[in-house]
Amino acid sequence: EEKWVLMVTAQTPTNIAVIKYWGKRDEVRILPINDSISVTLDPDHLCTLTTVAVSPSFDRDRMWLNGKEISLSGSRYQNCLREIRSRGDDVEDKAKGIKIAKKDWEKLHLHIASYNNFPTAAGLASSAAGFACLVFSLAKLMNVNEDQSQLSAIARQGSGSACRSLFGGFVKWNMGVKEDGSDSVAVQLADEKHWDDLVIIIAVVSSREKETSSTSGMRESVETSLLLKHRAEEVVPRRISEMEEAIKNRDFTSFTKLTCTDSNQFHAVCMDTSPPIFYMNDTSHRIISLVEKWNRSVGTPEIAYTFDAGPNAVLIAKSRKVAVELLQGLLYCFPPKPDTDMKSYVLGDKSIVK
Ligand code: PMV
């Protein structure tokens, strides 16, 4: 029996939506009801590290998440694995004497080990980094010859927001119009250097797992919220083009207005869902008030806030100077206690404040 193992390791950052995706028109293919725009975080901070391995001695596909074995039987994993396998190409490692033919990928088994360096399923888009990293590392292992947008359509089938993590900088996920989802892909709007004065601070209000998963939350909103219908049809299309313009011109005032109102509308949709979904808590609301007061008192906005399916605040500061002042303000208003888990990570440089 042959005794070799071929491995690839990749690291993928998470992304934070500034115009939110909420609602699917096709739950199996994961096709959204509106376009969305996000910013990808620096690769060293909130990220997933995944190693994929292939060997003739593996007898089935297996995966470990944060050191614990998890099942791959769910359709999200199965769809990603099937799609990527079907695109595998010839691979040769002469030094190790390994040769894999295109057709072998269908029968060779994989071992996957994945680590998140941040709380899983706490509304910090862990699945975004996770599926993006899985698809990217498998594509490298299998020598898949497709561009990042085509790979994004595969990552999308693991978790919608994952498609946006295949690019750095500012990224748009086009909802697409085709039934097969082939045009529901991510594209880069601007690279990570375009607006690098921005500093993103994640205030971890709670690292507990959320009560309503985004999948069931979206389903309930699509079924019951009239506000969501209005949002997807009337509001988001206009906001998307305004946000593209704001990003292009590095217009922080418009960027902040759009980011904050879109986050608030997403949470209003959750409230408009029957039964209502509450992702934010009192601390989240206090952070919103603090930022709103701050921006009003300085005249032109300096900080944008946005919240995903959880209570944690993502704060985007206009500059490093503002970020330092904001951290001081946060630590003053929310002094960390040993028994709470309020932590702040400064992203955009190497310092992490805990
Ligand atoms: O891709 P999912 O199922 O994790 O959904 C993500 C939904 C939000 O994070 C709330 C919004 C977004 O666009 O990322």
Short mmCIF file of C-alpha atoms and ligand atoms in Angstrom, two decimals:
data_model
loop_
_atom_site.label_atom_id
_atom_site.label_comp_id
_atom_site.label_asym_id
_atom_site.label_seq_id
_atom_site.Cartn_x
_atom_site.Cartn_y
_atom_site.Cartn_z
CA GLU A 1 0.00 0.00 0.00
CA GLU A 2 1.20 3.51 -0.80
CA LYS A 3 2.14 5.54 2.29
CA TRP A 4 2.08 9.21 1.49
CA VAL A 5 0.19 12.25 2.69
CA LEU A 6 -0.12 15.49 0.78
CA MET A 7 -1.12 18.59 2.78
CA VAL A 8 -1.97 22.23 2.27
CA THR A 9 -2.53 24.84 4.98
CA ALA A 10 -4.32 28.15 4.46
CA GLN A 11 -5.46 31.02 6.63
CA THR A 12 -8.55 33.07 5.85
CA PRO A 13 -9.90 36.14 7.63
CA THR A 14 -13.52 36.75 8.42
CA ASN A 15 -15.51 39.57 6.88
CA ILE A 16 -18.04 42.00 8.30
CA ALA A 17 -21.01 43.12 6.21
CA VAL A 18 -21.67 46.85 6.02
CA ILE A 19 -24.73 46.25 3.82
CA LYS A 20 -26.21 43.07 5.23
CA TYR A 21 -27.27 39.84 3.64
CA TRP A 22 -30.45 38.59 5.33
CA GLY A 23 -32.83 36.22 3.55
CA LYS A 24 -32.47 33.44 0.99
CA ARG A 25 -34.49 32.87 -2.16
CA ASP A 26 -33.04 29.35 -2.46
CA GLU A 27 -32.04 27.59 0.76
CA VAL A 28 -30.22 24.69 -0.86
CA ARG A 29 -27.98 26.63 -3.22
CA ILE A 30 -27.83 29.53 -0.72
CA LEU A 31 -28.99 32.31 -3.02
CA PRO A 32 -29.76 35.65 -1.33
CA ILE A 33 -32.64 38.08 -1.82
CA ASN A 34 -30.31 41.09 -2.02
CA ASP A 35 -26.74 42.10 -2.79
CA SER A 36 -24.41 42.73 0.16
CA ILE A 37 -21.10 44.53 0.75
CA SER A 38 -18.48 43.70 3.36
CA VAL A 39 -15.02 44.54 4.55
CA THR A 40 -12.54 41.72 5.06
CA LEU A 41 -10.50 41.93 8.24
CA ASP A 42 -6.72 41.69 8.40
CA PRO A 43 -5.65 38.08 7.97
CA ASP A 44 -3.88 37.76 11.35
CA HIS A 45 -6.78 38.67 13.59
CA LEU A 46 -10.17 36.94 13.41
CA CYS A 47 -9.36 34.08 11.11
CA THR A 48 -9.59 30.38 10.42
CA LEU A 49 -6.52 28.23 9.89
CA THR A 50 -7.24 25.04 7.97
CA THR A 51 -5.04 22.13 6.97
CA VAL A 52 -6.35 19.71 4.37
CA ALA A 53 -4.67 16.38 3.76
CA VAL A 54 -5.12 13.60 1.25
CA SER A 55 -3.70 10.10 1.47
CA PRO A 56 -4.51 6.69 -0.03
CA SER A 57 -4.52 5.37 3.54
CA PHE A 58 -7.53 7.50 4.56
CA ASP A 59 -10.70 5.42 4.39
CA ARG A 60 -13.28 8.24 4.66
CA ASP A 61 -13.56 12.04 4.76
CA ARG A 62 -13.12 13.39 8.28
CA MET A 63 -12.98 16.83 9.84
CA TRP A 64 -11.90 18.33 13.16
CA LEU A 65 -13.01 21.80 14.25
CA ASN A 66 -11.02 23.36 17.08
CA GLY A 67 -9.63 19.91 17.86
CA LYS A 68 -13.00 18.10 18.07
CA GLU A 69 -14.19 15.78 15.34
CA ILE A 70 -17.38 17.01 13.63
CA SER A 71 -19.69 15.35 11.15
CA LEU A 72 -19.33 16.11 7.45
CA SER A 73 -22.68 14.59 6.59
CA GLY A 74 -24.56 17.92 6.42
CA SER A 75 -25.51 19.14 2.96
CA ARG A 76 -23.37 22.29 3.27
CA TYR A 77 -20.16 20.31 3.67
CA GLN A 78 -21.27 17.71 1.14
CA ASN A 79 -22.05 20.36 -1.49
CA CYS A 80 -18.71 22.11 -1.03
CA LEU A 81 -16.75 18.84 -1.13
CA ARG A 82 -18.59 17.57 -4.20
CA GLU A 83 -18.19 20.83 -6.12
CA ILE A 84 -14.51 21.17 -5.38
CA ARG A 85 -13.73 17.49 -6.06
CA SER A 86 -15.35 17.69 -9.47
CA ARG A 87 -12.94 20.51 -10.35
CA GLY A 88 -9.76 18.77 -9.10
CA ASP A 89 -6.90 18.49 -11.59
CA ASP A 90 -3.71 16.44 -11.98
CA VAL A 91 -1.23 16.94 -9.12
CA GLU A 92 2.37 15.88 -9.07
CA ASP A 93 4.93 16.18 -6.27
CA LYS A 94 8.13 14.85 -7.80
CA ALA A 95 10.20 15.21 -4.61
CA LYS A 96 7.79 12.92 -2.75
CA GLY A 97 7.07 10.74 -5.76
CA ILE A 98 3.34 11.50 -5.57
CA LYS A 99 1.12 11.54 -8.63
CA ILE A 100 -2.62 12.13 -8.45
CA ALA A 101 -4.71 12.06 -11.61
CA LYS A 102 -7.76 14.27 -12.10
CA LYS A 103 -10.15 11.32 -11.84
CA ASP A 104 -8.59 10.12 -8.53
CA TRP A 105 -10.13 12.99 -6.53
CA GLU A 106 -13.51 11.26 -6.65
CA LYS A 107 -12.21 8.28 -4.69
CA LEU A 108 -9.41 9.71 -2.51
CA HIS A 109 -10.44 10.70 1.02
CA LEU A 110 -9.64 13.88 2.89
CA HIS A 111 -8.77 14.82 6.44
CA ILE A 112 -9.49 18.42 7.40
CA ALA A 113 -8.35 20.22 10.55
CA SER A 114 -9.67 23.70 11.16
CA TYR A 115 -9.14 26.22 13.96
CA ASN A 116 -10.89 29.52 14.64
CA ASN A 117 -8.86 31.97 16.71
CA PHE A 118 -12.12 33.52 17.97
CA PRO A 119 -15.44 32.31 19.43
CA THR A 120 -17.37 30.02 17.05
CA ALA A 121 -21.04 30.79 16.30
CA ALA A 122 -21.12 33.94 18.46
CA GLY A 123 -22.11 36.24 15.63
CA LEU A 124 -18.52 36.87 14.60
CA ALA A 125 -18.95 35.26 11.20
CA SER A 126 -16.94 32.17 12.07
CA SER A 127 -18.62 30.21 9.29
CA ALA A 128 -17.57 32.88 6.78
CA ALA A 129 -13.88 32.42 7.46
CA GLY A 130 -14.35 28.66 7.91
CA PHE A 131 -15.96 27.77 4.59
CA ALA A 132 -13.83 30.25 2.65
CA CYS A 133 -10.71 28.66 4.10
CA LEU A 134 -11.98 25.12 3.47
CA VAL A 135 -12.73 25.81 -0.19
CA PHE A 136 -9.53 27.77 -0.73
CA SER A 137 -7.23 25.15 0.83
CA LEU A 138 -8.95 22.29 -1.04
CA ALA A 139 -8.66 24.23 -4.30
CA LYS A 140 -4.90 24.56 -3.71
CA LEU A 141 -4.54 20.90 -2.73
CA MET A 142 -6.44 19.71 -5.80
CA ASN A 143 -4.85 22.20 -8.18
CA VAL A 144 -8.26 23.62 -9.10
CA ASN A 145 -7.91 26.07 -11.94
CA GLU A 146 -10.68 28.60 -11.22
CA ASP A 147 -10.60 32.26 -10.28
CA GLN A 148 -11.53 33.57 -6.83
CA SER A 149 -15.06 34.54 -7.93
CA GLN A 150 -15.76 31.03 -9.18
CA LEU A 151 -14.41 29.63 -5.90
CA SER A 152 -16.65 32.10 -4.04
CA ALA A 153 -19.70 30.41 -5.61
CA ILE A 154 -18.56 27.14 -4.00
CA ALA A 155 -17.84 28.72 -0.58
CA ARG A 156 -21.30 30.33 -0.79
CA GLN A 157 -22.85 26.87 -0.66
CA GLY A 158 -21.21 26.31 2.73
CA SER A 159 -22.28 29.63 4.21
CA GLY A 160 -23.55 32.62 2.28
CA SER A 161 -21.26 35.16 3.88
CA ALA A 162 -18.24 32.90 3.21
CA CYS A 163 -18.19 33.86 -0.46
CA ARG A 164 -17.07 37.37 0.52
CA SER A 165 -14.03 36.12 2.49
CA LEU A 166 -12.17 34.97 -0.63
CA PHE A 167 -11.12 38.56 -1.28
CA GLY A 168 -9.45 41.20 0.89
CA GLY A 169 -10.55 44.81 1.13
CA PHE A 170 -14.11 45.73 0.20
CA VAL A 171 -16.18 43.00 -1.39
CA LYS A 172 -19.60 42.83 -3.00
CA TRP A 173 -21.68 39.67 -3.21
CA ASN A 174 -23.89 39.95 -6.29
CA MET A 175 -27.15 38.16 -5.60
CA GLY A 176 -27.31 37.08 -9.26
CA VAL A 177 -30.42 36.19 -11.24
CA LYS A 178 -29.73 32.66 -12.46
CA GLU A 179 -31.50 29.71 -10.92
CA ASP A 180 -28.33 27.58 -10.72
CA GLY A 181 -26.53 30.29 -8.74
CA SER A 182 -23.57 30.51 -11.12
CA ASP A 183 -23.77 34.33 -11.12
CA SER A 184 -24.24 34.61 -7.35
CA VAL A 185 -20.57 35.36 -6.73
CA ALA A 186 -18.33 37.76 -4.84
CA VAL A 187 -16.27 40.46 -6.54
CA GLN A 188 -13.67 42.78 -5.07
CA LEU A 189 -14.67 46.46 -5.04
CA ALA A 190 -11.39 47.80 -3.66
CA ASP A 191 -8.29 46.09 -2.29
CA GLU A 192 -7.01 46.28 1.31
CA LYS A 193 -4.71 49.22 0.54
CA HIS A 194 -7.48 51.43 -0.85
CA TRP A 195 -8.74 52.73 2.52
CA ASP A 196 -6.18 51.63 5.06
CA ASP A 197 -6.69 54.51 7.53
CA LEU A 198 -9.75 52.67 8.82
CA VAL A 199 -9.31 50.71 12.05
CA ILE A 200 -11.80 48.04 13.00
CA ILE A 201 -12.45 47.34 16.67
CA ILE A 202 -14.50 44.32 17.68
CA ALA A 203 -16.01 44.73 21.09
CA VAL A 204 -16.87 41.23 22.26
CA VAL A 205 -19.95 41.81 24.37
CA SER A 206 -20.60 38.10 24.78
CA SER A 207 -18.81 35.09 23.38
CA ARG A 208 -21.77 32.80 24.07
CA GLU A 209 -23.23 30.98 21.10
CA LYS A 210 -26.26 32.73 19.63
CA GLU A 211 -29.74 31.36 20.27
CA THR A 212 -31.17 31.73 16.77
CA SER A 213 -28.91 30.56 13.95
CA SER A 214 -28.74 32.82 10.92
CA THR A 215 -30.30 30.02 8.84
CA SER A 216 -33.49 29.71 10.88
CA GLY A 217 -33.59 33.45 11.59
CA MET A 218 -33.50 34.24 7.88
CA ARG A 219 -36.15 31.67 7.10
CA GLU A 220 -38.52 33.11 9.71
CA SER A 221 -37.87 36.67 8.48
CA VAL A 222 -38.51 35.72 4.85
CA GLU A 223 -41.75 34.03 5.86
CA THR A 224 -43.10 36.71 8.19
CA SER A 225 -41.46 40.13 7.82
CA LEU A 226 -43.03 42.68 5.46
CA LEU A 227 -40.19 45.02 6.34
CA LEU A 228 -37.71 42.52 4.89
CA LYS A 229 -39.59 42.48 1.59
CA HIS A 230 -39.51 46.28 1.47
CA ARG A 231 -35.83 46.28 2.47
CA ALA A 232 -34.75 43.81 -0.22
CA GLU A 233 -36.79 45.37 -3.02
CA GLU A 234 -36.70 49.09 -2.30
CA VAL A 235 -33.95 49.92 0.16
CA VAL A 236 -30.89 47.77 -0.45
CA PRO A 237 -30.52 48.31 -4.23
CA ARG A 238 -30.14 52.06 -3.69
CA ARG A 239 -27.92 51.60 -0.64
CA ILE A 240 -25.61 49.27 -2.53
CA SER A 241 -24.82 51.85 -5.19
CA GLU A 242 -24.43 54.61 -2.58
CA MET A 243 -22.07 52.40 -0.58
CA GLU A 244 -20.00 51.59 -3.68
CA GLU A 245 -19.69 55.33 -4.29
CA ALA A 246 -18.75 56.04 -0.64
CA ILE A 247 -16.06 53.35 -0.71
CA LYS A 248 -14.68 54.56 -4.03
CA ASN A 249 -14.40 58.14 -2.72
CA ARG A 250 -13.31 57.15 0.82
CA ASP A 251 -16.27 59.24 1.99
CA PHE A 252 -16.43 58.34 5.68
CA THR A 253 -19.53 60.43 6.38
CA SER A 254 -21.66 58.57 3.82
CA PHE A 255 -20.00 55.28 4.71
CA THR A 256 -20.98 55.71 8.37
CA LYS A 257 -24.54 56.76 7.62
CA LEU A 258 -25.09 53.79 5.34
CA THR A 259 -23.36 51.26 7.60
CA CYS A 260 -25.21 52.28 10.76
CA THR A 261 -28.66 52.61 9.19
CA ASP A 262 -28.25 49.28 7.43
CA SER A 263 -27.28 47.51 10.65
CA ASN A 264 -30.24 49.11 12.41
CA GLN A 265 -32.63 48.10 9.64
CA PHE A 266 -31.37 44.52 9.76
CA HIS A 267 -32.11 44.39 13.50
CA ALA A 268 -35.49 46.06 12.87
CA VAL A 269 -36.25 43.22 10.41
CA CYS A 270 -35.37 40.74 13.16
CA MET A 271 -37.78 42.55 15.48
CA ASP A 272 -40.41 42.54 12.68
CA THR A 273 -40.06 38.76 12.41
CA SER A 274 -42.66 36.57 14.07
CA PRO A 275 -41.70 35.47 16.67
CA PRO A 276 -39.24 38.40 17.02
CA ILE A 277 -35.51 37.73 17.11
CA PHE A 278 -33.27 39.72 19.46
CA TYR A 279 -29.59 39.57 18.62
CA MET A 280 -28.45 42.73 20.38
CA ASN A 281 -28.55 43.19 24.16
CA ASP A 282 -28.43 46.18 26.54
CA THR A 283 -24.69 46.52 26.16
CA SER A 284 -25.05 46.60 22.36
CA HIS A 285 -27.65 49.35 22.68
CA ARG A 286 -25.42 51.34 25.02
CA ILE A 287 -22.56 51.10 22.53
CA ILE A 288 -24.85 52.42 19.77
CA SER A 289 -25.85 55.38 21.96
CA LEU A 290 -22.22 56.11 22.80
CA VAL A 291 -21.20 56.15 19.13
CA GLU A 292 -24.22 58.21 18.05
CA LYS A 293 -23.47 60.82 20.77
CA TRP A 294 -19.80 60.81 19.85
CA ASN A 295 -20.47 61.47 16.18
CA ARG A 296 -22.99 64.18 16.94
CA SER A 297 -20.66 65.95 19.35
CA VAL A 298 -17.73 66.06 16.90
CA GLY A 299 -19.93 67.20 14.00
CA THR A 300 -18.67 64.89 11.24
CA PRO A 301 -18.88 61.16 11.91
CA GLU A 302 -15.70 59.46 13.15
CA ILE A 303 -17.02 56.01 14.04
CA ALA A 304 -19.38 53.57 12.29
CA TYR A 305 -21.00 50.65 14.07
CA THR A 306 -22.52 47.44 12.80
CA PHE A 307 -23.88 44.31 14.49
CA ASP A 308 -24.42 40.88 12.94
CA ALA A 309 -26.49 38.01 14.30
CA GLY A 310 -25.19 38.53 17.84
CA PRO A 311 -24.59 41.25 20.46
CA ASN A 312 -20.94 41.99 19.56
CA ALA A 313 -20.16 45.46 18.23
CA VAL A 314 -18.02 46.00 15.17
CA LEU A 315 -16.76 49.56 15.31
CA ILE A 316 -15.01 51.15 12.37
CA ALA A 317 -12.92 54.18 13.27
CA LYS A 318 -11.95 56.79 10.72
CA SER A 319 -8.30 56.79 11.78
CA ARG A 320 -5.88 55.29 14.23
CA LYS A 321 -6.11 58.42 16.38
CA VAL A 322 -9.90 58.02 16.66
CA ALA A 323 -9.50 54.30 17.36
CA VAL A 324 -7.23 54.96 20.34
CA GLU A 325 -9.66 57.56 21.74
CA LEU A 326 -12.56 55.18 21.17
CA LEU A 327 -10.83 52.35 23.01
CA GLN A 328 -10.21 54.66 25.95
CA GLY A 329 -13.90 55.63 25.86
CA LEU A 330 -15.02 52.02 25.68
CA LEU A 331 -12.81 50.94 28.55
CA TYR A 332 -14.07 53.89 30.62
CA CYS A 333 -17.77 53.19 29.93
CA PHE A 334 -17.43 49.40 30.06
CA PRO A 335 -14.61 48.67 32.49
CA PRO A 336 -13.67 45.03 31.98
CA LYS A 337 -14.48 42.95 35.03
CA PRO A 338 -12.77 39.64 35.68
CA ASP A 339 -16.09 37.78 35.49
CA THR A 340 -17.28 39.31 32.21
CA ASP A 341 -15.87 38.73 28.81
CA MET A 342 -15.74 42.23 27.38
CA LYS A 343 -12.64 42.26 25.26
CA SER A 344 -11.59 44.64 22.56
CA TYR A 345 -9.40 43.71 19.70
CA VAL A 346 -7.73 46.43 17.73
CA LEU A 347 -7.53 45.33 14.16
CA GLY A 348 -5.55 46.97 11.44
CA ASP A 349 -2.24 46.69 13.21
CA LYS A 350 -0.50 44.21 15.43
CA SER A 351 -1.77 45.37 18.80
CA ILE A 352 -4.47 43.39 20.48
CA VAL A 353 -5.98 44.91 23.58
CA LYS A 354 -7.66 42.43 25.85
O1 PMV B 1 -23.73 33.41 5.95
P1 PMV B 1 -24.48 33.32 7.24
O2 PMV B 1 -25.52 32.26 7.23
O3 PMV B 1 -23.52 33.22 8.41
O4 PMV B 1 -25.29 34.70 7.44
C1 PMV B 1 -24.68 35.93 7.71
C2 PMV B 1 -25.68 36.96 8.03
C3 PMV B 1 -25.13 38.24 8.61
O5 PMV B 1 -23.87 38.05 9.20
C4 PMV B 1 -26.07 38.74 9.70
C5 PMV B 1 -25.04 39.35 7.55
C6 PMV B 1 -23.93 39.23 6.56
O6 PMV B 1 -24.12 39.74 5.44
O7 PMV B 1 -22.85 38.70 6.88
#
